[in-house]
Amino acid sequence: MIDLFSDILACRDNTLTRLDARVKLLVAAGGIGAVLFSRNPVLPLALLALAVLAALALRLPAGLLFRRMLSPLGIVLVLVALKSLMGGATPLVTIPVGPWHLTASREGAAEGLLIGLRVLGAAGVVVLLGAVTPAHRIFHALRWLGLPAAWVEIAVLMYRYTFVLLDQVEDVVQAQRVRLGYATPRRASRSVGALAGLVLLRAMDQSDRTYEAMCARLYRGSWPSAPLMPLARRDWACLLLSLGSLGALFMLLEGVAR
């Protein structure tokens, strides 16, 4: 779980990590916007393939890449199932469930697949961004782009204490295993419920202690942040070239699909 959130791989030296974080953030935002406004699955698939190939070319471990894409993949499967069952007129498949019959439609499945591919395309862009940009640089760039300071500070704290809670979860799970808490499915379900409740209580306790520590360090509602240097000409050229290529790809693939 810690590997899923860690940005240690983003600290390696390569072509993309050397780019300014603001450039990468704006290009990623443009890619996500293009995916969201696409009306066919070609563009989301293309951006997903480009993101995966770029991540593999940068030697991101394939297993880690798969685990990071696993959560959005589960969301996609749920979306496709729900949309296929909730709309459309052309029956695709009928599944008997006791006295009921669930009918999946062709139109609903197509619509759900399009939404799901949008999710995967956007997730691929975000995963690639996280693989080439350390978290603190992303937060600094978000502040430079004008995001409210309170939002950025909350995001920083969430990211920081994710690892603290994961360490606590690991300690609790190890203690439960020693006590045979996962020996049977019934005991495992009870252990997972107890684990969820304990993590919630520890998160609330950690928030109180963190706030007290921040007040002791003269926190008065905002953190001081150093201003970023203006973008260099090379960064502007890379930004304009990337956004222009993205726009051309959007118009080309959208036109071809029609």
XYZ file of C-alpha atoms in Angstrom:
258
model
C 0.000 0.000 0.000
C 2.840 2.396 0.774
C 4.278 1.772 -2.717
C 0.958 2.883 -4.238
C 1.256 6.370 -2.702
C 5.015 6.833 -2.567
C 6.664 9.260 -4.993
C 10.166 7.872 -4.536
C 10.316 6.919 -8.222
C 9.598 10.540 -9.169
C 12.932 11.559 -7.646
C 14.924 9.732 -10.309
C 16.657 11.746 -12.999
C 15.175 11.537 -16.487
C 13.805 13.789 -19.207
C 10.344 14.212 -17.694
C 11.449 14.654 -14.080
C 13.697 17.537 -15.153
C 10.749 19.487 -16.570
C 9.135 22.197 -14.467
C 6.258 20.828 -12.375
C 3.965 23.629 -13.581
C 4.451 22.560 -17.191
C 3.669 18.935 -16.400
C 0.647 19.897 -14.327
C -0.834 22.082 -17.070
C -0.224 19.442 -19.734
C -1.817 16.794 -17.498
C -4.824 19.066 -16.927
C -5.121 19.519 -20.700
C -4.980 15.768 -21.223
C -7.672 15.139 -18.611
C -9.846 17.854 -20.151
C -9.458 16.318 -23.615
C -10.459 12.917 -22.240
C -13.519 14.318 -20.489
C -14.744 16.129 -23.605
C -14.137 13.224 -25.983
C -17.238 11.723 -27.573
C -15.716 8.403 -28.622
C -13.361 5.864 -27.053
C -10.463 6.467 -29.461
C -8.914 9.451 -27.691
C -9.114 8.015 -24.123
C -7.566 4.773 -25.380
C -4.794 6.682 -27.168
C -3.903 8.780 -24.110
C -4.056 5.712 -21.870
C -1.692 3.848 -24.191
C 0.688 6.830 -24.375
C 0.726 7.213 -20.586
C 1.382 3.502 -20.013
C 4.112 3.357 -22.655
C 5.780 6.477 -21.252
C 5.681 5.040 -17.722
C 7.209 1.768 -18.898
C 9.840 3.642 -20.922
C 10.802 5.484 -17.725
C 11.245 2.053 -16.057
C 8.284 2.303 -13.750
C 7.788 -1.268 -12.461
C 4.989 -2.947 -14.409
C 3.557 -4.512 -11.243
C 3.367 -1.126 -9.505
C 1.774 0.440 -12.574
C -0.842 -2.318 -12.650
C -1.626 -1.880 -8.935
C -2.037 1.856 -9.358
C -4.459 1.318 -12.234
C -6.357 -1.424 -10.425
C -8.618 0.916 -8.421
C -9.880 2.903 -11.434
C -10.297 -0.386 -13.293
C -12.693 -1.574 -10.573
C -14.654 1.678 -10.923
C -14.856 1.109 -14.671
C -16.286 -2.389 -14.253
C -18.962 -1.059 -11.895
C -19.829 1.777 -14.294
C -20.168 -0.548 -17.275
C -22.361 -2.963 -15.304
C -24.649 -0.237 -13.970
C -25.046 1.611 -17.263
C -25.753 -1.596 -19.179
C -28.499 -2.521 -16.711
C -30.069 0.921 -16.382
C -30.538 2.097 -19.967
C -30.900 1.102 -23.589
C -33.411 -0.835 -25.653
C -31.413 -3.552 -27.441
C -30.960 -6.613 -25.192
C -27.395 -7.845 -24.994
C -27.568 -10.552 -22.338
C -30.100 -11.670 -19.733
C -28.963 -12.951 -16.342
C -31.483 -14.818 -14.138
C -31.200 -13.872 -10.454
C -33.757 -15.880 -8.487
C -37.242 -14.726 -9.496
C -35.828 -11.712 -11.396
C -34.126 -11.393 -14.768
C -31.479 -8.713 -15.261
C -31.158 -7.598 -18.863
C -28.072 -5.761 -20.059
C -28.568 -3.517 -23.082
C -26.158 -2.871 -25.926
C -26.594 0.930 -25.794
C -26.072 1.040 -22.039
C -22.951 -1.081 -22.264
C -21.522 1.177 -24.994
C -22.220 4.294 -22.940
C -20.742 2.720 -19.820
C -17.652 1.627 -21.764
C -17.118 5.177 -23.015
C -17.358 6.593 -19.501
C -15.087 3.848 -18.206
C -12.450 4.548 -20.836
C -12.579 8.215 -19.917
C -11.867 7.221 -16.324
C -8.959 4.998 -17.371
C -7.529 7.632 -19.705
C -7.617 10.308 -17.003
C -6.201 7.865 -14.440
C -3.333 6.995 -16.784
C -2.438 10.686 -17.110
C -2.526 11.154 -13.329
C -0.406 8.044 -12.718
C 2.202 9.251 -15.211
C 2.220 12.705 -13.588
C 2.787 11.150 -10.171
C 5.580 8.966 -11.571
C 7.609 11.937 -12.844
C 6.761 14.705 -10.339
C 7.364 14.607 -6.565
C 4.310 15.422 -4.471
C 5.733 18.578 -2.887
C 6.416 20.068 -6.326
C 2.844 19.325 -7.411
C 1.486 21.088 -4.314
C 3.771 24.072 -4.923
C 2.648 24.268 -8.543
C -1.009 24.107 -7.504
C -0.450 27.062 -5.197
C 1.238 28.966 -8.045
C -1.767 28.260 -10.277
C -4.030 30.024 -7.781
C -5.623 27.128 -5.934
C -6.822 28.299 -2.484
C -4.122 27.972 0.145
C -6.431 26.062 2.505
C -7.068 23.378 -0.134
C -3.362 22.922 -0.799
C -2.569 22.703 2.918
C -5.271 20.071 3.432
C -3.897 18.085 0.484
C -0.367 18.272 1.927
C -1.559 17.035 5.319
C -3.609 14.247 3.749
C -0.611 13.052 1.749
C 1.745 13.324 4.713
C -0.432 11.395 7.151
C -1.484 8.738 4.655
C 1.821 7.009 5.378
C 1.397 7.419 9.139
C -2.004 5.729 9.025
C -0.685 2.987 6.741
C 2.059 2.230 9.272
C -0.546 2.000 12.013
C -2.728 -0.254 9.855
C 0.223 -2.562 9.262
C 0.917 -2.796 13.002
C -2.729 -3.623 13.765
C -2.941 -6.231 10.985
C 0.208 -7.949 12.218
C -1.216 -8.048 15.754
C -4.473 -9.517 14.448
C -2.623 -12.187 12.487
C -0.646 -13.215 15.557
C -3.976 -13.692 17.340
C -5.365 -15.739 14.396
C -7.744 -12.941 13.431
C -7.752 -14.107 9.814
C -7.871 -17.863 10.394
C -11.456 -18.202 9.136
C -13.626 -16.030 6.867
C -15.903 -15.104 9.779
C -13.030 -14.034 12.003
C -11.450 -12.209 9.076
C -14.603 -10.143 8.495
C -14.725 -9.236 12.190
C -11.032 -8.315 12.146
C -11.493 -6.074 9.112
C -14.418 -4.309 10.818
C -12.389 -3.760 13.964
C -9.470 -2.534 11.868
C -11.651 0.023 10.055
C -13.039 1.376 13.318
C -9.605 1.577 14.921
C -8.119 3.413 11.938
C -10.950 5.952 12.057
C -10.366 6.594 15.766
C -6.617 6.927 15.278
C -7.142 9.320 12.354
C -9.298 11.573 14.533
C -6.767 11.412 17.358
C -3.928 12.166 14.934
C -5.795 15.217 13.578
C -6.087 16.676 17.101
C -2.413 16.089 17.857
C -1.354 17.515 14.496
C -3.391 20.676 15.023
C -1.906 21.178 18.484
C 1.592 20.716 17.077
C 0.912 23.249 14.314
C -0.435 25.802 16.819
C 2.669 25.279 18.973
C 4.703 26.213 15.891
C 2.804 29.514 15.483
C 0.424 28.335 12.771
C -2.057 31.158 12.106
C -4.170 29.845 9.255
C -1.662 29.679 6.394
C 1.812 28.385 5.679
C 4.520 30.596 4.234
C 5.620 29.434 0.792
C 8.518 30.637 -1.282
C 7.583 32.129 -4.676
C 8.476 30.096 -7.731
C 10.803 31.430 -10.375
C 9.218 32.495 -13.679
C 9.030 29.824 -16.332
C 12.061 29.708 -18.588
C 11.784 29.959 -22.352
C 12.465 26.254 -22.670
C 9.563 25.511 -20.335
C 7.219 27.819 -22.245
C 8.225 26.192 -25.527
C 7.650 22.711 -24.094
C 4.276 23.762 -22.670
C 3.024 25.318 -25.908
C 4.311 22.415 -27.995
C 2.690 19.834 -25.724
C -0.661 21.612 -25.560
C -0.610 22.202 -29.312
C 0.130 18.536 -29.973
C -2.617 17.546 -27.574
C -5.113 19.821 -29.325
C -4.126 18.474 -32.739
C -4.474 14.907 -31.483
C -7.901 15.725 -30.063
C -9.184 17.191 -33.333
C -7.650 14.407 -35.414
C -8.979 11.493 -33.376
C -12.384 13.058 -32.796
C -12.703 13.748 -36.518
C -11.548 10.264 -37.510
C -13.975 8.600 -35.103
C -16.900 10.501 -36.587
